[in-house]
XYZ file of C-alpha atoms in Angstrom:
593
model
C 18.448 52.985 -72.207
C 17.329 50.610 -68.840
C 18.740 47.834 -67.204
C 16.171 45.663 -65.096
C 16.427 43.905 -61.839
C 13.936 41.346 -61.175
C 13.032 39.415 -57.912
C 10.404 36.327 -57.188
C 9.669 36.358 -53.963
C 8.647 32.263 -52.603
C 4.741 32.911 -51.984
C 5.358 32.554 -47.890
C 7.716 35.635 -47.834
C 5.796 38.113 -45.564
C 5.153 41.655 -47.323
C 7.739 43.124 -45.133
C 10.037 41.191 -47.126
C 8.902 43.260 -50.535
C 9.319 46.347 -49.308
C 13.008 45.796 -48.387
C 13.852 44.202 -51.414
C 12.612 47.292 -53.637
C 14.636 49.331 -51.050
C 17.645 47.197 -51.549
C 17.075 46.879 -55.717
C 16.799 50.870 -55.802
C 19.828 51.171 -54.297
C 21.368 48.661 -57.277
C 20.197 50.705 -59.516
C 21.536 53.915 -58.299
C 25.216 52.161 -58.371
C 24.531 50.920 -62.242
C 23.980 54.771 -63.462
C 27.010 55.682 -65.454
C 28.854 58.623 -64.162
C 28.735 60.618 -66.592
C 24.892 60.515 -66.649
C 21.361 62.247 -65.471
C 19.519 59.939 -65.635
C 15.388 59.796 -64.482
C 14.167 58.450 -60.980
C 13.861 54.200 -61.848
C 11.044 53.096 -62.067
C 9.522 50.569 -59.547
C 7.041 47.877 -59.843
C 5.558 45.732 -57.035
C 2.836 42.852 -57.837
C 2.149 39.802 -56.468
C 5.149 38.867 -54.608
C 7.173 40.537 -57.720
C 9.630 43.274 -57.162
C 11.326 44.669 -60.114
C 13.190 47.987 -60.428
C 13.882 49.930 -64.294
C 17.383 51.903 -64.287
C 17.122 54.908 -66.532
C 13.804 53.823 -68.054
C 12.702 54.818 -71.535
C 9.077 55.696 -71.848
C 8.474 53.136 -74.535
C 9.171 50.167 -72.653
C 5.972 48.093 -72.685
C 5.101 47.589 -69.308
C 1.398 44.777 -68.090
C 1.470 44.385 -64.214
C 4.976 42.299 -63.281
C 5.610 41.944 -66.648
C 8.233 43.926 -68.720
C 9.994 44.044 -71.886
C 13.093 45.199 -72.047
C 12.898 46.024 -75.680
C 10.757 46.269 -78.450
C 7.721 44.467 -80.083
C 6.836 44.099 -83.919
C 3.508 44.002 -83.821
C 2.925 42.831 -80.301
C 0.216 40.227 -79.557
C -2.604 40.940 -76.866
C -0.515 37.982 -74.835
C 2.761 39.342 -75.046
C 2.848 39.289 -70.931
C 1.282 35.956 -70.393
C 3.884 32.841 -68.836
C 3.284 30.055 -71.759
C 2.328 31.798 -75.047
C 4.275 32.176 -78.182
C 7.464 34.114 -77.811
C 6.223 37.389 -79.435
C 8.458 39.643 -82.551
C 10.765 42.003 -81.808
C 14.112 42.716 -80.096
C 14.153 41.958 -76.227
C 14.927 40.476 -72.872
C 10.960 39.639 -71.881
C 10.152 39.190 -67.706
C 6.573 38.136 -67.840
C 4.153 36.652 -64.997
C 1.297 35.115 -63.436
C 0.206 33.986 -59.903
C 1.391 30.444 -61.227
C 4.508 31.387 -62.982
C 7.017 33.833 -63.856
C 9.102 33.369 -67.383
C 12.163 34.799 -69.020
C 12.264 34.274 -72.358
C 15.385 35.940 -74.856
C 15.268 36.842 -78.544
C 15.762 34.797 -81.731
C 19.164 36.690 -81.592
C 19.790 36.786 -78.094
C 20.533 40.550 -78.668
C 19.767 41.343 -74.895
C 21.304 38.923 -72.416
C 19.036 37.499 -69.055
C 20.860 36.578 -66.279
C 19.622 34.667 -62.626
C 20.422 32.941 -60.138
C 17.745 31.184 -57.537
C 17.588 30.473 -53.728
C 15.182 28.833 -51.770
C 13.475 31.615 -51.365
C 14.006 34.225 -54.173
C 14.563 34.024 -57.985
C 16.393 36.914 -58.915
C 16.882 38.130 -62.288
C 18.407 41.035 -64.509
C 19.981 42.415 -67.784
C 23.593 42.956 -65.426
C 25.804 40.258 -63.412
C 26.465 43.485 -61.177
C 22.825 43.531 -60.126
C 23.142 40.388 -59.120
C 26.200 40.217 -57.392
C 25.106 43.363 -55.282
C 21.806 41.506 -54.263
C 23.522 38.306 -53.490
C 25.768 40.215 -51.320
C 29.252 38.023 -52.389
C 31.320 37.140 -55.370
C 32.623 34.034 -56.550
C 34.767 34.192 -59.272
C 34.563 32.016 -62.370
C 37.603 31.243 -63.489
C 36.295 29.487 -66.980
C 35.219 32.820 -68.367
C 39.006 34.336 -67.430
C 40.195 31.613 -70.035
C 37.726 32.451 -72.530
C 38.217 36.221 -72.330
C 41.755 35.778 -72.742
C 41.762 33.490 -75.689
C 37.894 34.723 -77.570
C 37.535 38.376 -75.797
C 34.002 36.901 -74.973
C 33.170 35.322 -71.717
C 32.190 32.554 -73.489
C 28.520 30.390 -73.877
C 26.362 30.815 -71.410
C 29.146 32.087 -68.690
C 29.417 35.025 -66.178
C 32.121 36.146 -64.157
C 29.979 34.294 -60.657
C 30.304 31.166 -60.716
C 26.583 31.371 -59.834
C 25.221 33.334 -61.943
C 23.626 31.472 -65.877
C 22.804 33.101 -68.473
C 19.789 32.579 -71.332
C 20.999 31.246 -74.810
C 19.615 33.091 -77.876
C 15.544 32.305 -78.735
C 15.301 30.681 -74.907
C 13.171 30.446 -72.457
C 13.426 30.259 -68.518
C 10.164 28.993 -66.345
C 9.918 29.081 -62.709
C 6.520 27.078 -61.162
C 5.941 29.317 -58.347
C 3.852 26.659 -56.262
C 6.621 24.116 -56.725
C 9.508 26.447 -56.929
C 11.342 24.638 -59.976
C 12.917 26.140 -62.858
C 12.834 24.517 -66.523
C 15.236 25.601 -69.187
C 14.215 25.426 -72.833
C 15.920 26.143 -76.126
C 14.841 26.782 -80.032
C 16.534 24.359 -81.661
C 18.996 26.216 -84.714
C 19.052 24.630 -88.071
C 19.388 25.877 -91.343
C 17.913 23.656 -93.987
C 17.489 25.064 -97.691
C 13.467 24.183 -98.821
C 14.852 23.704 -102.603
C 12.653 26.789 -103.639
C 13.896 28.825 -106.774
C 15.702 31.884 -106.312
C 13.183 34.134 -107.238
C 10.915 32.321 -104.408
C 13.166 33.419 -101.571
C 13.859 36.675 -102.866
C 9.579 37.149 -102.838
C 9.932 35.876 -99.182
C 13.142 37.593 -98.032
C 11.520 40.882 -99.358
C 8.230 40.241 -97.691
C 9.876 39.566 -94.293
C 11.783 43.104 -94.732
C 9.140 45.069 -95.536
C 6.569 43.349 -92.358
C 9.287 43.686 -89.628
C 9.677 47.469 -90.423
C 5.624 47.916 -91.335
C 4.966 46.246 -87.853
C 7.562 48.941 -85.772
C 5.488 50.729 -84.004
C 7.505 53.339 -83.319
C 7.697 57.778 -83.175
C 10.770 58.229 -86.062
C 11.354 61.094 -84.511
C 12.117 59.369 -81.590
C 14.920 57.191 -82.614
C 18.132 57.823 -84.283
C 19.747 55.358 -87.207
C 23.288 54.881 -86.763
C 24.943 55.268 -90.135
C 28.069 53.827 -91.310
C 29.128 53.404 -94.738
C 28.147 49.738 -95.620
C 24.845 47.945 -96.622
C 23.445 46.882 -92.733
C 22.524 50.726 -91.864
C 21.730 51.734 -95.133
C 19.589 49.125 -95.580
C 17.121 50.227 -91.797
C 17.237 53.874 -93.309
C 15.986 53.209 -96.776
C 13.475 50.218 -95.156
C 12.229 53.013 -92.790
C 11.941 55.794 -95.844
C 9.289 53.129 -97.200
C 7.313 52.729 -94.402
C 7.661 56.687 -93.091
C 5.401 59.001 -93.839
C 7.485 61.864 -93.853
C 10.887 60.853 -93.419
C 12.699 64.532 -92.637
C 11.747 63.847 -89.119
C 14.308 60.692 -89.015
C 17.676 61.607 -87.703
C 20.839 59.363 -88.679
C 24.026 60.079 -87.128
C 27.903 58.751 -87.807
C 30.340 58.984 -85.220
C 34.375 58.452 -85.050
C 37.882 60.324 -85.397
C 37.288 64.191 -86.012
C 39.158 63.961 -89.637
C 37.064 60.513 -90.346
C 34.879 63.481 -92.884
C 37.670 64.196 -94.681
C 37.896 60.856 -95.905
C 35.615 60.624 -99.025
C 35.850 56.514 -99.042
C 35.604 56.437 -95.505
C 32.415 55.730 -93.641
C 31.410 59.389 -92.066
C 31.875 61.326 -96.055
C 29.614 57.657 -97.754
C 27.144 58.118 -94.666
C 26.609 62.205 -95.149
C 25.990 60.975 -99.063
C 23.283 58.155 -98.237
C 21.566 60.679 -95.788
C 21.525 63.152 -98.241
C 20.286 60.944 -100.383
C 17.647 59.766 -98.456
C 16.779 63.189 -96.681
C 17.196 62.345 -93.191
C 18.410 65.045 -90.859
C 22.112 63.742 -90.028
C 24.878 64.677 -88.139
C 28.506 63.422 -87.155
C 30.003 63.163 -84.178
C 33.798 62.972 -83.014
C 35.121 60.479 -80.460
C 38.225 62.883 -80.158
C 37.136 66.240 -78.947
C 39.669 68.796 -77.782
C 39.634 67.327 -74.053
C 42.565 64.514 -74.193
C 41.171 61.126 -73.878
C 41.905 59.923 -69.803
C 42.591 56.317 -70.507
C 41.933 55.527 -66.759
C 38.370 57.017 -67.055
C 37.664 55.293 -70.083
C 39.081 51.727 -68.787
C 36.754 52.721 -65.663
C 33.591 53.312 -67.895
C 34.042 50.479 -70.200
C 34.111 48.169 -67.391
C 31.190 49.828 -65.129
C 28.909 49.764 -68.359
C 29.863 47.128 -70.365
C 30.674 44.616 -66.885
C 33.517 43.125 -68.640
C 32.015 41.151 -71.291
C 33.930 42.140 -74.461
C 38.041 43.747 -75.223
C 36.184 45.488 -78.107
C 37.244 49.535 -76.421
C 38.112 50.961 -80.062
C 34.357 52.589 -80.390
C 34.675 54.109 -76.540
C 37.687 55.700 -76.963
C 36.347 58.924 -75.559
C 34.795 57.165 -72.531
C 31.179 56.522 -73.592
C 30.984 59.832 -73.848
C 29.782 59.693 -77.190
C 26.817 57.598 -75.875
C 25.998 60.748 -73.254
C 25.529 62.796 -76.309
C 22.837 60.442 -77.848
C 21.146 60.076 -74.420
C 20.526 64.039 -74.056
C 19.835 64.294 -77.461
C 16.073 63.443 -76.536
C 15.518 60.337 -78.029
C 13.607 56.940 -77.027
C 16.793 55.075 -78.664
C 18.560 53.661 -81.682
C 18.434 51.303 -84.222
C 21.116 49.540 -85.682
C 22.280 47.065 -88.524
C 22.801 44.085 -86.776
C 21.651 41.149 -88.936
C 22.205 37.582 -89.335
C 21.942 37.430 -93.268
C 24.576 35.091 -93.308
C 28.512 35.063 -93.126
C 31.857 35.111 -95.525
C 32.990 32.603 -97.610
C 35.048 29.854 -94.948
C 37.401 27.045 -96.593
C 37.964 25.420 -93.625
C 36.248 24.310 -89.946
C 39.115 26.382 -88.104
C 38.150 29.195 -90.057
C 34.926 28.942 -89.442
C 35.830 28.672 -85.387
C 38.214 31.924 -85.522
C 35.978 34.069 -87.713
C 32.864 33.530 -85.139
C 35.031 34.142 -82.125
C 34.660 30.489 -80.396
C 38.609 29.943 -79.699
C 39.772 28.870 -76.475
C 43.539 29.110 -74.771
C 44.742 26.226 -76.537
C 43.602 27.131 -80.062
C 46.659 30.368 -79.529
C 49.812 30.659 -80.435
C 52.815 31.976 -78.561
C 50.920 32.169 -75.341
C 53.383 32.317 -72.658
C 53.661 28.980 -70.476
C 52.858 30.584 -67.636
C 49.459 32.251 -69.401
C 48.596 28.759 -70.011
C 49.226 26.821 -66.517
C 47.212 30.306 -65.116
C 44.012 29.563 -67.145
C 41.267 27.329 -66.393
C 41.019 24.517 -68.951
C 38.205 25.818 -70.734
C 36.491 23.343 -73.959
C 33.983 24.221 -76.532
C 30.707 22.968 -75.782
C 29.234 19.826 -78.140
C 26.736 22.031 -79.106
C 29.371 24.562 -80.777
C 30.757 21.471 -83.079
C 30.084 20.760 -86.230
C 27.406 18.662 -86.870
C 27.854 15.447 -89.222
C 24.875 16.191 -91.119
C 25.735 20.177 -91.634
C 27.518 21.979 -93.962
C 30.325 24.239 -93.516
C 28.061 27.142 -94.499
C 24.780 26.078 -92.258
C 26.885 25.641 -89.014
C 28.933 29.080 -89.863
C 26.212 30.916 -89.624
C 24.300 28.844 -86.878
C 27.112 29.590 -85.082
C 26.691 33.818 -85.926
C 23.352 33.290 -84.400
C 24.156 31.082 -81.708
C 27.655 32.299 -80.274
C 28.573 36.117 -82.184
C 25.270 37.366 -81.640
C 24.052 36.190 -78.117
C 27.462 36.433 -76.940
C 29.499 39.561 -78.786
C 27.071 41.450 -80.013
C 24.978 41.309 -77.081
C 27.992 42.453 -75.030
C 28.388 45.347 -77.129
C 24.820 46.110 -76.944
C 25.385 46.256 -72.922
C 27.498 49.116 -73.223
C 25.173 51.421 -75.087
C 21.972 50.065 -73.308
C 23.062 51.590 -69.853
C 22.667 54.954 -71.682
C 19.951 54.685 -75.056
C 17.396 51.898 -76.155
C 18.636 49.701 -78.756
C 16.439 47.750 -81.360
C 17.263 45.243 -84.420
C 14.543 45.439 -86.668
C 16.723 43.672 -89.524
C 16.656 40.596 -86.626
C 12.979 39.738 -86.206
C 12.214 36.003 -86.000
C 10.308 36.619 -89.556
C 13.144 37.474 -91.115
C 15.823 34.997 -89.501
C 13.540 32.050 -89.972
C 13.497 33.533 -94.145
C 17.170 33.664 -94.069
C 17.084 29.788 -92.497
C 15.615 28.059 -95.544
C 18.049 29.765 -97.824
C 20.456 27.401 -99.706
C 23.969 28.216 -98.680
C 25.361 29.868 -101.676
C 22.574 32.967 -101.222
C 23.724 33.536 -97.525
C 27.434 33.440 -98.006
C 28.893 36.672 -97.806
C 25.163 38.335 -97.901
C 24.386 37.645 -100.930
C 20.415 37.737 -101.283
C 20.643 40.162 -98.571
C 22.640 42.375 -100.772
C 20.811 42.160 -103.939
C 18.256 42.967 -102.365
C 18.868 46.256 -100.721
C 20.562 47.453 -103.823
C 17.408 47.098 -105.817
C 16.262 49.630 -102.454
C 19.084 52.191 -101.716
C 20.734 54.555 -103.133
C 23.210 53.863 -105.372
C 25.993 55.424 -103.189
C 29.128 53.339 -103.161
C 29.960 51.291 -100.133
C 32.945 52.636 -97.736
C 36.413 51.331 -97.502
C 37.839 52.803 -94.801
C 35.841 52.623 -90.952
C 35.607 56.156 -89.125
C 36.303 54.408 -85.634
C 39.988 53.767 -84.673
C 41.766 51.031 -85.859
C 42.524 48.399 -83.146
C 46.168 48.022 -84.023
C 46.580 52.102 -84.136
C 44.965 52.429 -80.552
C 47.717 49.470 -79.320
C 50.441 51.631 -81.051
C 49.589 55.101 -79.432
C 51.367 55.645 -76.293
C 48.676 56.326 -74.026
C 47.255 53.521 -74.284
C 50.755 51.420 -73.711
C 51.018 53.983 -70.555
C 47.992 53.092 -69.212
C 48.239 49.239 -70.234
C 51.627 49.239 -68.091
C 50.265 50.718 -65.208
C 47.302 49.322 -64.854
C 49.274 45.927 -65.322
C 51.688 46.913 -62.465
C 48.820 47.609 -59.782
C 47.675 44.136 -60.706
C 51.047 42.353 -60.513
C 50.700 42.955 -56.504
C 46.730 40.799 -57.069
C 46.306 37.595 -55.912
C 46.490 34.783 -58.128
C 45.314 34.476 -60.965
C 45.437 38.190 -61.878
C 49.188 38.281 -60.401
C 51.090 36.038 -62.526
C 48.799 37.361 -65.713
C 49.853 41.021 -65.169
C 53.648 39.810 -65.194
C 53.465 37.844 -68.477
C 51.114 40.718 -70.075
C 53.737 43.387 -68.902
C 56.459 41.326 -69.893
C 54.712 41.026 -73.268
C 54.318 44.712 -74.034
C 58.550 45.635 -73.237
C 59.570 43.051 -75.771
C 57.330 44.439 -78.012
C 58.579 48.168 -77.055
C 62.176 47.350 -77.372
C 61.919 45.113 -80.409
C 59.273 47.364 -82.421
C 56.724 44.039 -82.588
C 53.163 43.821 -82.015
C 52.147 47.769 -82.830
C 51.047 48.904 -85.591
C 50.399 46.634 -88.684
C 51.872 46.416 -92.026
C 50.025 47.622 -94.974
C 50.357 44.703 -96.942
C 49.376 42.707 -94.419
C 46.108 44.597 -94.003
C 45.634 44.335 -97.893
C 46.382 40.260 -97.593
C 43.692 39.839 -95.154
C 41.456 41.619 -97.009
C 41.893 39.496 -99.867
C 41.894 36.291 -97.696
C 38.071 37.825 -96.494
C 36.956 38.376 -100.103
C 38.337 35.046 -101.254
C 37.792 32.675 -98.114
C 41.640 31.303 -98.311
C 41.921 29.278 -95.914
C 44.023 30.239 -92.910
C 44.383 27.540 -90.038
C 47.580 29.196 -88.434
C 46.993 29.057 -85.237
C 46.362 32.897 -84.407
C 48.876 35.127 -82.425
C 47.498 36.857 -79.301
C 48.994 40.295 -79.667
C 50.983 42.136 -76.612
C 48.494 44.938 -76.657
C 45.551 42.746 -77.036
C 46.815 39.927 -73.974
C 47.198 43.226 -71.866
C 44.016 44.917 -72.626
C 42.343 41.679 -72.100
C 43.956 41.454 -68.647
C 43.358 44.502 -67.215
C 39.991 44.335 -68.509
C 38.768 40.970 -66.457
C 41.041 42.048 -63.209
C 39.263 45.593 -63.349
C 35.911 44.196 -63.719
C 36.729 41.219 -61.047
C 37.868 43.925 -58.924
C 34.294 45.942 -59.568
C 31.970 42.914 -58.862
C 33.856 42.637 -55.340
C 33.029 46.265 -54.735
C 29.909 45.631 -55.482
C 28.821 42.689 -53.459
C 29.808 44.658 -50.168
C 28.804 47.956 -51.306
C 25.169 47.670 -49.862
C 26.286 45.047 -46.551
C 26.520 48.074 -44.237
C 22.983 49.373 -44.972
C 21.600 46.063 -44.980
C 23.561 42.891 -43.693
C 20.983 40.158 -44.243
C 20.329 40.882 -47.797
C 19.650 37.162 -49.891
C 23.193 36.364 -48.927
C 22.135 34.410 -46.433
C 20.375 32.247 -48.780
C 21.831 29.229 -50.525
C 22.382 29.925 -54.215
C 21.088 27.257 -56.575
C 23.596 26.632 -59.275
C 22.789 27.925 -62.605
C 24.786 25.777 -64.995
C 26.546 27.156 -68.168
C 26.467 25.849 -71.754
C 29.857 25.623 -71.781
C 32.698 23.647 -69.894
């Protein structure tokens, strides 16, 4: 439900300084409310040389003098706020301080991204590049997470659209020495190393780990809504929070997508009324497509505000985030989802394991147009992304789920809902990660302890086949979205480079596929193949095809949200001029390269 802006003030700035800088940060906030939004007065705090501003705060937030969490707690120590002590349970970003030190510390999961950038005089910090960027009072574009979010639809590890701008890895930690003024960067170490136990052994420990991260959520049920689709993840948070609910009537689950998904009794919205019914939790669907025809233009215009072009993934926000306006006045603190990190599907090869986690760069595509490729930045995978000569297949598949997919896709996606409802992971606590970490591989492969598991704990309603959301290749194939692709693409083909000769080759891309009937909507027996490939773990090291609709979508995306950022850096100069932009930024460098 918030976004947070966060600013160290050096301990020589004079008080007048302060109060300008809330002035200035209220005035970020007010651009980052979505327009189709009422949301409260933000919330303001200023402490010892600390000035940090809430956007659309939820009352739950735990708030201790500077010191915020963006998030929530499992069981939250007495020293949750303090610079230096153990990274505390839960799902967060965590801004905590002291008259000696101010810290930033991330999740095991890295579900909730921190980014900053320092001067000499000011460390600023926030859950939004656009915060930044309107503080800073400039832009400068990075054109290394262009390439990735061409080729991967991420903007890659550790990279933001400013060049200037860093970002915190998953289970990290960022620690500015106020008297010195020097930052140090720290990161968990990721392994996953089987302890040889016996099956029944980590199936005590997995269980045990379940049941204390939803015993130690300290939260109203009333208050929060369970997002229910048809497969194990969601099923598995309702049935965990049945156990440790007194009276579970008061939880509400909801299931959202196309108005006839319902109809569908192996789809996800008819399994999801069955499990809540089931379960007796007060649930409810809700359609993406209403009566009102979806304006592509507003949704392109709210996907990028919101989500600050971090992901391609629009299929869920068809109806322009509307959908996420609904949950917000539905008067609730926020919602928890599925995510998890039980482990991943069967791979059969390293390639697979690089496509299926979302790491690919430009040169990993096929049929990229020439010019595509002498456009992009050369963009490599970090060392830290490669295989390791002492892991397995298995152990660096998933320590790449937790370590790229989760800090750096799912995190993205969180972005978007988070500017309008809380979001927490309670099937992502450090307890039960580090359980999942000492399983041998065969029992995380395609879930499998995970699933045994919750079977022995839900009810036995079969698990969906069909999603309720639209399908990605359906949305390329409907002609609104083409319309808008094409002339959104032709306003950009007047850009300056890069964005000009990108536009060209994207437009290009989606007449061929027009006139020639390629690229739209996908065969059936193709679908069916890659399902089979996904239950079997064939191998498939083709080099994948970047589709017409998906090379445009990705295009317009990164020039609308390049176009946003440069709004935004002079949309406060003419109430204040100076701003920090005065101020030379200190570099904050990225994992990747």
């Amino acid at each position: 439900m918030a976004k947070l802006v966060y600013a160290v003030l050096r301990q020589h700035a004079k008080p007048s300084v302060a109060a300008a800088l809330a002035a200035r940060i209220t005035r970020v906030l007010a651009r980052l409310v979505p327009d189709n939004l009422q949301a409260p007065a933000p919330r303001l705090i200023v402490h010892d040389g600390i000035v940090a501003g809430i956007c659309n705060p939820a009352a739950s937030l735990p708030v201790s003098g500077a010191s915020v969490c963006m998030g929530v707690l499992h069981d939250a120590p007495a020293d949750w706020s303090c610079p230096g002590a153990p990274a505390p349970d839960g799902s967060y970003a965590l801004f905590r301080a002291d008259p000696h030190g101010v810290e930033l510390l991330t999740d095991i999961s890295g579900s909730r991204t921190i980014w900053y950038a320092q001067t000499p005089d000011i460390l600023l910090a926030a859950t939004s590049q656009r915060a930044l960027v309107m503080l800073l009072g400039s832009f400068e574009f990075e054109p290394r997470a262009l390439g990735w979010l061409v080729a991967s639809g991420t903007l890659g590890p550790g990279f933001s659209w400013d060049r200037r701008i860093g970002c915190l890895a998953n289970d990290s930690r960022l620690h500015l020495d106020r008297h010195r003024w020097t930052l140090t960067r720290s990161e968990t170490p990721v392994a996953y190393v089987a302890d040889g136990g016996h099956r029944r052994d980590h199936a005590a420990r997995l269980d045990a780990a379940l049941d204390h991260s939803f015993a130690t959520l300290d939260l109203a049920p009333e208050r929060w809504i369970v997002p229910l689709s048809g497969g194990y993840d969601s099923r598995a948070v309702a049935a965990l929070l049945a156990a440790h609910v007194p009276e579970i009537g008061r939880l509400r689950t909801v299931t959202w997508g196309l108005r006839d998904a319902p109809a569908d009794r192996l789809g996800d919205a008819a399994i999801a009324q069955r499990v809540a019914d089931s379960l007796g939790t007060a649930h409810a669907f809700l359609s993406l497509d209403g009566d009102v025809p979806v304006d592509f233009e507003q949704v392109l215009a709210r996907f990028v505000a919101a989500g600050e072009g971090r992901t391609d993934r629009i299929s869920a926000y068809i109806d322009g985030l509307a959908l996420w306006a609904r949950l917000h006045a539905m008067d609730c603190d926020g919602i928890l989802r599925g995510d998890e990190a039980f482990g991943c599907r069967r791979v059969a090869s390293d390639f697979q394991v690089l496509r299926n986690m979302h790491v690919l760069v430009p040169g990993d595509l096929a049929g990229l147009p020439a010019a595509v490729r002498g456009t992009l930045a050369e963009v490599r995978r970090p060392d830290a992304l490669l295989r390791r000569a002492d892991e397995t297949r298995a152990a660096w598949r998933d320590r790449l789920g937790i370590g790229f997919e989760h800090p750096y896709l799912f995190a993205a996606l969180n972005d978007l809902k988070l500017a309008y409802v809380e979001v927490a992971h309670p099937l992502l606590t450090r307890r039960i990660v580090e359980a999942v970490r000492t399983l041998p591989d065969e029992l995380r492969t395609d879930k499998k302890l995970f699933r045994e598991r919750v079977l022995a704990r839900v009810p036995p309603v079969p698990i969906a086949r069909n999603v309720a959301i639209p399908a990605r290749a359906a949305l390329f194939a409907s002609a609104r979205f083409r319309a808008a692709m094409c002339a959104a693409l032709d306003e950009a083909a007047a850009d300056d480079p890069p964005f000009d000769t990108l536009a060209q080759c994207a437009r290009n891309g989606l007449d061929e596929a027009a006139a020639d009937g390629r690229g739209w909507r996908e065969r059936p027996w193709r679908r069916a193949l890659k399902r089979v490939r996904r239950r079997v773990g064939w191998a498939n090291d083709a080099p994948p095809v970047l589709s017409p609709g998906a090379l445009a979508l990705r295009v317009v995306i990164a020039r609308r949200t390049v176009r946003l950022l440069r709004e935004d850096a002079v949309a406060l100069a003419a109430e204040d001029p100076a701003g920090v932009s005065g101020h030379a930024v200190v570099a904050a460098s990225a994992t990747g390269g």
